[in-house]
PDB file of C-alpha atoms in Angstrom:
ATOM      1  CA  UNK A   1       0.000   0.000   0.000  1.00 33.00           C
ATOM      2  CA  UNK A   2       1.586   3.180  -1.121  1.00 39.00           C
ATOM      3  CA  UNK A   3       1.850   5.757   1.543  1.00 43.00           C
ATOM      4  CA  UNK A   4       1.336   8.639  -0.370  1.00 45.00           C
ATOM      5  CA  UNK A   5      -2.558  10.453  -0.720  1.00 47.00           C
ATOM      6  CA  UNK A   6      -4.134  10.267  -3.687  1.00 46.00           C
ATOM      7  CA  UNK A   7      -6.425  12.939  -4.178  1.00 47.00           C
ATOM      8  CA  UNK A   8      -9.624  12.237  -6.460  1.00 45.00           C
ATOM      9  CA  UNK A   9      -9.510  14.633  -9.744  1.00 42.00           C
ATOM     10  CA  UNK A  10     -13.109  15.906  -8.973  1.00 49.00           C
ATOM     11  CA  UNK A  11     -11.942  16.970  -5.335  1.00 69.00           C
ATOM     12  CA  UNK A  12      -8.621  18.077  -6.452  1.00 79.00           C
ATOM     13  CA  UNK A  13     -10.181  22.080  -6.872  1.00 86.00           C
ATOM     14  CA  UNK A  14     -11.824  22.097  -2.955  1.00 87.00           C
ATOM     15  CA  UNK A  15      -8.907  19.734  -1.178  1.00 84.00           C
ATOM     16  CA  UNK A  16      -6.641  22.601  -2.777  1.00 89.00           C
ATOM     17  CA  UNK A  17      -8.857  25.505  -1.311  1.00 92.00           C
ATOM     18  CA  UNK A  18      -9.014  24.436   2.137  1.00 90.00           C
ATOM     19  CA  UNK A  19      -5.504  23.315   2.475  1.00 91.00           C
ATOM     20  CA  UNK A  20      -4.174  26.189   0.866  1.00 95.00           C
ATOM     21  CA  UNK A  21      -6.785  28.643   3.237  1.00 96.00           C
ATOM     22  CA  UNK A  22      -5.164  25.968   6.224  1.00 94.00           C
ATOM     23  CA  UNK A  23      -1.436  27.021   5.714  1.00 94.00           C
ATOM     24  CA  UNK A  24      -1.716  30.556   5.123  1.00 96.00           C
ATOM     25  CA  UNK A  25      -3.759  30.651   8.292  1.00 96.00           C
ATOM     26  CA  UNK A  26      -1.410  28.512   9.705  1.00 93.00           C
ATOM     27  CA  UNK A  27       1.659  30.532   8.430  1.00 93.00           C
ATOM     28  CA  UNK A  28       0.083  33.831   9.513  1.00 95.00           C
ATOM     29  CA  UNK A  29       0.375  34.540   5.993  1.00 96.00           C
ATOM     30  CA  UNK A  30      -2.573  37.207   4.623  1.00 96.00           C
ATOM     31  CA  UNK A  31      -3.545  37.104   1.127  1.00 97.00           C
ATOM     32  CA  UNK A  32      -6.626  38.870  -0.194  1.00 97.00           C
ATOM     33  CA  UNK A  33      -9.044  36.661  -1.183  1.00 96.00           C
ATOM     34  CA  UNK A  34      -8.461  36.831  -5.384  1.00 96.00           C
ATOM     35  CA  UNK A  35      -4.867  36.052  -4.785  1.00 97.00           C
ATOM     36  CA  UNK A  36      -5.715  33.420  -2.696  1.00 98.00           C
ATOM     37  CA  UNK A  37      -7.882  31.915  -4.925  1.00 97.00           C
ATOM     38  CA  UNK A  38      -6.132  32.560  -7.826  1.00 97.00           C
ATOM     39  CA  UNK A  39      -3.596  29.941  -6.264  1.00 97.00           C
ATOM     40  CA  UNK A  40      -5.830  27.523  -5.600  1.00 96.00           C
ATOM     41  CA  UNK A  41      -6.512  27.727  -9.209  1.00 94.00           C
ATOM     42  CA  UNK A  42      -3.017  27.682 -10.149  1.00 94.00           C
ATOM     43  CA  UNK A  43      -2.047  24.368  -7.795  1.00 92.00           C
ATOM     44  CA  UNK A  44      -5.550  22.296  -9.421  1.00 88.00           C
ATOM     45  CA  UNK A  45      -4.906  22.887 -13.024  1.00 88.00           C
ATOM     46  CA  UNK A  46      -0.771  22.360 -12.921  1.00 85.00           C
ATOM     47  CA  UNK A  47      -1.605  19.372 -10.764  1.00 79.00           C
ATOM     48  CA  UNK A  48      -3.177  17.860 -13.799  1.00 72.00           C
ATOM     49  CA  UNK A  49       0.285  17.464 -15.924  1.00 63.00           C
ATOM     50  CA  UNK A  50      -0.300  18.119 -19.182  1.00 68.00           C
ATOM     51  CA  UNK A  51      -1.125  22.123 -17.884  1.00 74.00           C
ATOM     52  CA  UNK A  52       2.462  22.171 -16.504  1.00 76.00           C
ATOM     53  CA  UNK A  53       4.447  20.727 -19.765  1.00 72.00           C
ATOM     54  CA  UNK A  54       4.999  22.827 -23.121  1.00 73.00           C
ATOM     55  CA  UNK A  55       4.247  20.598 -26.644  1.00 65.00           C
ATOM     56  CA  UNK A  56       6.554  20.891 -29.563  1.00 65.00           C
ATOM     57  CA  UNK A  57       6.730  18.633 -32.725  1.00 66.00           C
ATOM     58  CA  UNK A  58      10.395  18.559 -32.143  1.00 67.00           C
ATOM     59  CA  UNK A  59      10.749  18.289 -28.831  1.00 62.00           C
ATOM     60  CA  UNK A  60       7.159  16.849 -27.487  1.00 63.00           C
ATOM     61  CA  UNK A  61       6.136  17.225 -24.103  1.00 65.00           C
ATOM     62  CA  UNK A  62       8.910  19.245 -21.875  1.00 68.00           C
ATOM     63  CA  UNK A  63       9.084  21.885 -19.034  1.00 74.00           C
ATOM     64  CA  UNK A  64      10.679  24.941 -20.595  1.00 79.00           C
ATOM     65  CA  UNK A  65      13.405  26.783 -19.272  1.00 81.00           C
ATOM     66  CA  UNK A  66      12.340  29.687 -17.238  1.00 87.00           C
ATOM     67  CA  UNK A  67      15.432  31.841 -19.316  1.00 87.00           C
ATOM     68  CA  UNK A  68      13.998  30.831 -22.578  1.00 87.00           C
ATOM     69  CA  UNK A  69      10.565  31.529 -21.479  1.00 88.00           C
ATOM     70  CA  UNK A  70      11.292  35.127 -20.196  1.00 91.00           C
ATOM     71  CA  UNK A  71      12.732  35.957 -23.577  1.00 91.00           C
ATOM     72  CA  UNK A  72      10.063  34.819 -25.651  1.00 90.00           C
ATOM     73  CA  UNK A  73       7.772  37.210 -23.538  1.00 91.00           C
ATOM     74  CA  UNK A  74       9.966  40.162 -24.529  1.00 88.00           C
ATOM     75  CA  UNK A  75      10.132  39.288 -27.852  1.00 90.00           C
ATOM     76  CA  UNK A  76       6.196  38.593 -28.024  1.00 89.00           C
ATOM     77  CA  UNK A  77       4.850  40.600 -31.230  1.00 85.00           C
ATOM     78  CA  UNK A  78       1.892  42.234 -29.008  1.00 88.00           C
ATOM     79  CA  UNK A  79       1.678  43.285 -25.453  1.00 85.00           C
ATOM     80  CA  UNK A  80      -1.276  40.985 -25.247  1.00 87.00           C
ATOM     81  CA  UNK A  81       0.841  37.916 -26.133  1.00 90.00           C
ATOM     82  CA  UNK A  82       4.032  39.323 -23.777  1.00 91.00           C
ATOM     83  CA  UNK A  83       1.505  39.903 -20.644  1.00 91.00           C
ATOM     84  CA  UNK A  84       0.273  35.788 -21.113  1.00 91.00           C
ATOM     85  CA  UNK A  85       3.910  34.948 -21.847  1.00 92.00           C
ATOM     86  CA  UNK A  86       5.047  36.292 -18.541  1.00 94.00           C
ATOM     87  CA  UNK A  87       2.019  35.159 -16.667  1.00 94.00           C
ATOM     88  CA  UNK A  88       3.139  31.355 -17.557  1.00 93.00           C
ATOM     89  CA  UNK A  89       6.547  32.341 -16.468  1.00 95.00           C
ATOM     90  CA  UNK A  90       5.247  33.432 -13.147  1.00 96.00           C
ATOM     91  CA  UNK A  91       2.752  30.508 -12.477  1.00 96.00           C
ATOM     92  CA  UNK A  92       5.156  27.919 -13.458  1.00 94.00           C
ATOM     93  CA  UNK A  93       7.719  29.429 -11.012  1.00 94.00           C
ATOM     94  CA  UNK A  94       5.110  29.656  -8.265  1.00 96.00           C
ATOM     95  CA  UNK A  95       4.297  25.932  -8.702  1.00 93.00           C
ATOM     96  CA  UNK A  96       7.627  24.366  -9.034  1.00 90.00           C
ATOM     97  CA  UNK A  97       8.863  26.465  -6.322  1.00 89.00           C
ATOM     98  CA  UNK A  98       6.571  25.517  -4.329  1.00 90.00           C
ATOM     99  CA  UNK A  99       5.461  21.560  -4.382  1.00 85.00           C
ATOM    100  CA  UNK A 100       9.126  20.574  -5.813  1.00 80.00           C
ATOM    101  CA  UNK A 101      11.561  22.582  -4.026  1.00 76.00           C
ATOM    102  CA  UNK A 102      14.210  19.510  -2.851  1.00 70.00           C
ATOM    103  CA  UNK A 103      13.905  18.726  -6.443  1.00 67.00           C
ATOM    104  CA  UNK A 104      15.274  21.767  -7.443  1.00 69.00           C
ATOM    105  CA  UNK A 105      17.965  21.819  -4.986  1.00 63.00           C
ATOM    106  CA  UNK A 106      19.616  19.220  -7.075  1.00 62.00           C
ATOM    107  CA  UNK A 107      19.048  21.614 -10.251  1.00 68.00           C
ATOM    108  CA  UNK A 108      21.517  23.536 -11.512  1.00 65.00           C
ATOM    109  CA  UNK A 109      19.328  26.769 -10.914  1.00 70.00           C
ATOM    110  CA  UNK A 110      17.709  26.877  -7.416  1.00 77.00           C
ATOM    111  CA  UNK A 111      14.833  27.893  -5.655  1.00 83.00           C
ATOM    112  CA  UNK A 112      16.182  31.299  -5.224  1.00 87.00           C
ATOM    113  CA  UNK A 113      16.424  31.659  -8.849  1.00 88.00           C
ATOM    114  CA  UNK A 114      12.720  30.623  -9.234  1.00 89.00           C
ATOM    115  CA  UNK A 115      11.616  33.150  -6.854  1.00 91.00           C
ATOM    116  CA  UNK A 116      13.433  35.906  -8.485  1.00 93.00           C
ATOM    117  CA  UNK A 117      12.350  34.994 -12.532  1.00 94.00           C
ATOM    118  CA  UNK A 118       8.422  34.407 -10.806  1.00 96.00           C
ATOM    119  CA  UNK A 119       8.470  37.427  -8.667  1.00 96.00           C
ATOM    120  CA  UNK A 120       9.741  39.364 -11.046  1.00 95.00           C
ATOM    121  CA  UNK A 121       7.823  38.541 -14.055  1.00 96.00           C
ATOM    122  CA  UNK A 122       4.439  38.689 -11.867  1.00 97.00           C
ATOM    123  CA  UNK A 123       6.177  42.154 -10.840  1.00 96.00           C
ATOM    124  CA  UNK A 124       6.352  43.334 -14.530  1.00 94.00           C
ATOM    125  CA  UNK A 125       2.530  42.018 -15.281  1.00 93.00           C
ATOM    126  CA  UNK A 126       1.357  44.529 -12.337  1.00 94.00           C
ATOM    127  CA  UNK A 127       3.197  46.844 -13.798  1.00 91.00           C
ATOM    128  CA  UNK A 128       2.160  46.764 -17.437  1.00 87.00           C
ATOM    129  CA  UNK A 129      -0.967  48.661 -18.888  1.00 71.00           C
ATOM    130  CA  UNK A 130      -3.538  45.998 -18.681  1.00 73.00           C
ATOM    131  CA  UNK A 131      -4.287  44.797 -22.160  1.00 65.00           C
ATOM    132  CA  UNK A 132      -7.785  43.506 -21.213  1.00 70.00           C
ATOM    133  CA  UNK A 133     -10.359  44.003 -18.548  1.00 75.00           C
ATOM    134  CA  UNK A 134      -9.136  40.615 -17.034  1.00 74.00           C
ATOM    135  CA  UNK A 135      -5.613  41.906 -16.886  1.00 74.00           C
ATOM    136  CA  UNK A 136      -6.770  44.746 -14.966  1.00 78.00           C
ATOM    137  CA  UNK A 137      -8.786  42.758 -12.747  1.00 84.00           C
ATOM    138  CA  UNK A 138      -5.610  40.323 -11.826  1.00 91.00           C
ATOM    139  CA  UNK A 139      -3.182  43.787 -11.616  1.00 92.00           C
ATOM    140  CA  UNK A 140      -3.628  43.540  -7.686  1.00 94.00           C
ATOM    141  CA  UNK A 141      -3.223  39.755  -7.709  1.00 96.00           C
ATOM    142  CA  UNK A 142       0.134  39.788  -9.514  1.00 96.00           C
ATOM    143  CA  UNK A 143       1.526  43.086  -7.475  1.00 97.00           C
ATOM    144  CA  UNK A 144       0.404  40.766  -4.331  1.00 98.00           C
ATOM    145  CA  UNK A 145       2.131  37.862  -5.848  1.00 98.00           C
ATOM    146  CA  UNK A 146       5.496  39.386  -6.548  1.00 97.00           C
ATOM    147  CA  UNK A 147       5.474  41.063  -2.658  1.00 97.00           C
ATOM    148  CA  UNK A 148       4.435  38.271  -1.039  1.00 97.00           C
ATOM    149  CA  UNK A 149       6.571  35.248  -3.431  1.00 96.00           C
ATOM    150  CA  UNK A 150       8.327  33.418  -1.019  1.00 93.00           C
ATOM    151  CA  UNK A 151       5.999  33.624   1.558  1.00 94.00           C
ATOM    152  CA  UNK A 152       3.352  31.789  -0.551  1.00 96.00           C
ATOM    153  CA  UNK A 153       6.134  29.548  -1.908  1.00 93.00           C
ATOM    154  CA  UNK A 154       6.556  28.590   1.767  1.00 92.00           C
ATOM    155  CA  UNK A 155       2.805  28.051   2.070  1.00 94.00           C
ATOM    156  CA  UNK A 156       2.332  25.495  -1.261  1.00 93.00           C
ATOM    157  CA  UNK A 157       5.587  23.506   0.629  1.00 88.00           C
ATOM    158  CA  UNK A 158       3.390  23.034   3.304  1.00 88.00           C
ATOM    159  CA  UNK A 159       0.641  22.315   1.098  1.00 87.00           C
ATOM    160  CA  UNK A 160       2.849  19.518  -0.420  1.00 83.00           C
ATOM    161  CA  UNK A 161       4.574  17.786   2.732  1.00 77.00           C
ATOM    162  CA  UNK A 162       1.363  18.174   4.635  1.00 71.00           C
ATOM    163  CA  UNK A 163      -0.330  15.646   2.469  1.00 57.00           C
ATOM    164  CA  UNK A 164       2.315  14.257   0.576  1.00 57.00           C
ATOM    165  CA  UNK A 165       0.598  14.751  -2.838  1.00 50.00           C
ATOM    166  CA  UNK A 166       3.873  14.882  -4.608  1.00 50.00           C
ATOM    167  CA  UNK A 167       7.312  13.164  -4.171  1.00 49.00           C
ATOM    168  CA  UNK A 168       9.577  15.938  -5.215  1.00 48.00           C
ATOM    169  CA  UNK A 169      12.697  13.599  -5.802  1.00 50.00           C
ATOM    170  CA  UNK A 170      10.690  11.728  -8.129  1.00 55.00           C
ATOM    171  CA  UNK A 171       7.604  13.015  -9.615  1.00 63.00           C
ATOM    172  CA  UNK A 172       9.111  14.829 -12.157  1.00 64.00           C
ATOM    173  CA  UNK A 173      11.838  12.813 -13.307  1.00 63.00           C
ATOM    174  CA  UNK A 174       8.962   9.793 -13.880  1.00 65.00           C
ATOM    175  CA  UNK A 175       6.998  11.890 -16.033  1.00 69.00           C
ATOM    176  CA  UNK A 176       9.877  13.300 -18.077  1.00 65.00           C
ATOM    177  CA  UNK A 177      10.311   8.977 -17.703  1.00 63.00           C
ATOM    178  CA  UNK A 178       7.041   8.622 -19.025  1.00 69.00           C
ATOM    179  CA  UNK A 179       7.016  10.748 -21.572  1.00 68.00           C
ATOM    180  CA  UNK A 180       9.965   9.590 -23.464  1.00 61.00           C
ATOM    181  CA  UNK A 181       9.709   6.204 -23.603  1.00 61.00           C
ATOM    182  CA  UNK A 182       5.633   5.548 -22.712  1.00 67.00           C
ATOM    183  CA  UNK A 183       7.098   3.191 -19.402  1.00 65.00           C
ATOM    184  CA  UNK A 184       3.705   1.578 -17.852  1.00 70.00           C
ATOM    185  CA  UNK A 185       6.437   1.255 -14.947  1.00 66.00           C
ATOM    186  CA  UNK A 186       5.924   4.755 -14.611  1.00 68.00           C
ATOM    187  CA  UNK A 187       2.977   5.546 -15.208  1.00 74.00           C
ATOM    188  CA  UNK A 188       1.523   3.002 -12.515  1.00 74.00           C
ATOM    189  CA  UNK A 189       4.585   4.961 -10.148  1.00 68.00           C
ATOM    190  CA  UNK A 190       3.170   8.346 -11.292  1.00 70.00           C
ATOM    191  CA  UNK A 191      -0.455   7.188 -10.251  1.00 70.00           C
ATOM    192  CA  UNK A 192       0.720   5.828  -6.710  1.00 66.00           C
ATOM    193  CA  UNK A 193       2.105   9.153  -6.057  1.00 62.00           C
ATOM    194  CA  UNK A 194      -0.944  11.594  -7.217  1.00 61.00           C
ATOM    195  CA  UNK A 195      -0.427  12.238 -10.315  1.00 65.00           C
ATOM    196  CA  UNK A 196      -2.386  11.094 -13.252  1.00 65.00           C
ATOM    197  CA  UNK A 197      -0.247  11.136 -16.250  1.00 66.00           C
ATOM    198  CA  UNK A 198      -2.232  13.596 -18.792  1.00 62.00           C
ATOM    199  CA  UNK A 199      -4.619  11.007 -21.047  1.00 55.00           C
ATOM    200  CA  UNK A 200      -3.602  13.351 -24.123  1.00 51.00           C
ATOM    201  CA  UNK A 201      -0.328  13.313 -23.559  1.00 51.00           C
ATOM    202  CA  UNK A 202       2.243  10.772 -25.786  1.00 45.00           C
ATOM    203  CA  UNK A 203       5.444  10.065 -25.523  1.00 40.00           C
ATOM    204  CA  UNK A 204       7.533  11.440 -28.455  1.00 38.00           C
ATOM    205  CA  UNK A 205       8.243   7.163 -29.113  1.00 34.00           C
ATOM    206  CA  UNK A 206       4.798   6.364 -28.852  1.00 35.00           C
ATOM    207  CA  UNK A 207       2.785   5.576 -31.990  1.00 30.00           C
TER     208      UNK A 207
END
């Protein structure tokens, strides 16, 4: 019997709203209540893999480099495209930061760096001239974002070794496992540890 929660897809939304509500209260951290759900939001749809990994024909299904993401935002054609650019940038910074952060102290780049490219690209977005009503609706979110970045990195760690949801030494080297070579090995590993594999998602090798 693994010993690791697995958390139903349909609940995944509501478990992520009251333990994320649990460890800022728990953490004395405040967060006005768009930020805070805009996390919650963040955590259930980059829980479900295929939201966190970038498709190419090339290179199929891979997480980007944060580097190569921030200069595709500032070479974006439109200040639209630049502002959803560097919103990616920031959510995938918040996320790994914050559910695989022993993973990334075996990375080359570190935590630290994370929390720098996130907080500052959520920075720029509050920032920027909103290009759309919804863009000037999140403003506040991503100015409270970039303030408050390690203290709500600090929270989704909780989140994470409260519940176990995620192995960070191994989650993410099994999917990148998974989607190279289509391993049912895995997969079934992936599954055991939260994390259903995304059902669109092939390996480069499969057919």
């Amino acid at each position: 019997m693994s010993s690791h929660q697995v958390i139903a897809v349909e609940n995944l939304e509501d478990w992520f709203r009251q333990s994320i509500g649990g460890a800022l209260e728990r953490r004395q951290v405040t967060a006005e209540a768009h930020t805070e759900q805009y996390m919650v939001r963040l955590a259930t749809e980059f829980a479900r893999t295929e939201a966190l990994y970038e498709y190419s024909h090339a290179e199929g299904y891979r997480l980007k480099p944060l580097a190569g993401m921030l200069a595709e935002a500032f070479e974006a054609g439109s200040p639209e495209r630049r502002q959803q650019l560097l919103q990616r940038l920031g959510d995938v910074a918040l996320f790994i930061s914050g559910f695989f952060s022993e993973y990334l102290n075996h990375r080359p780049v570190d935590v630290d760096y994370y929390s720098r490219m996130g907080g500052t690209a959520y920075g720029t977005l509050a920032e920027m001239a909103p290009a759309s009503r919804r863009e000037a609706v999140l403003s506040p979110v991503f100015a409270e974002l970039a303030r408050k970045f390690g203290e709500f990195v600090d929270v989704l760690n909780e989140v994470a070794q409260q519940a176990r949801v995620f192995d960070e030494r191994d989650v993410l080297r099994l999917y990148e496992l998974w989607l190279r070579t289509g391993s049912r090995r895995a997969a079934d590993k992936l599954r055991e540890l939260g994390v259903q594999p995304a059902a669109g998602a092939h390996s480069r090798f499969t057919h």
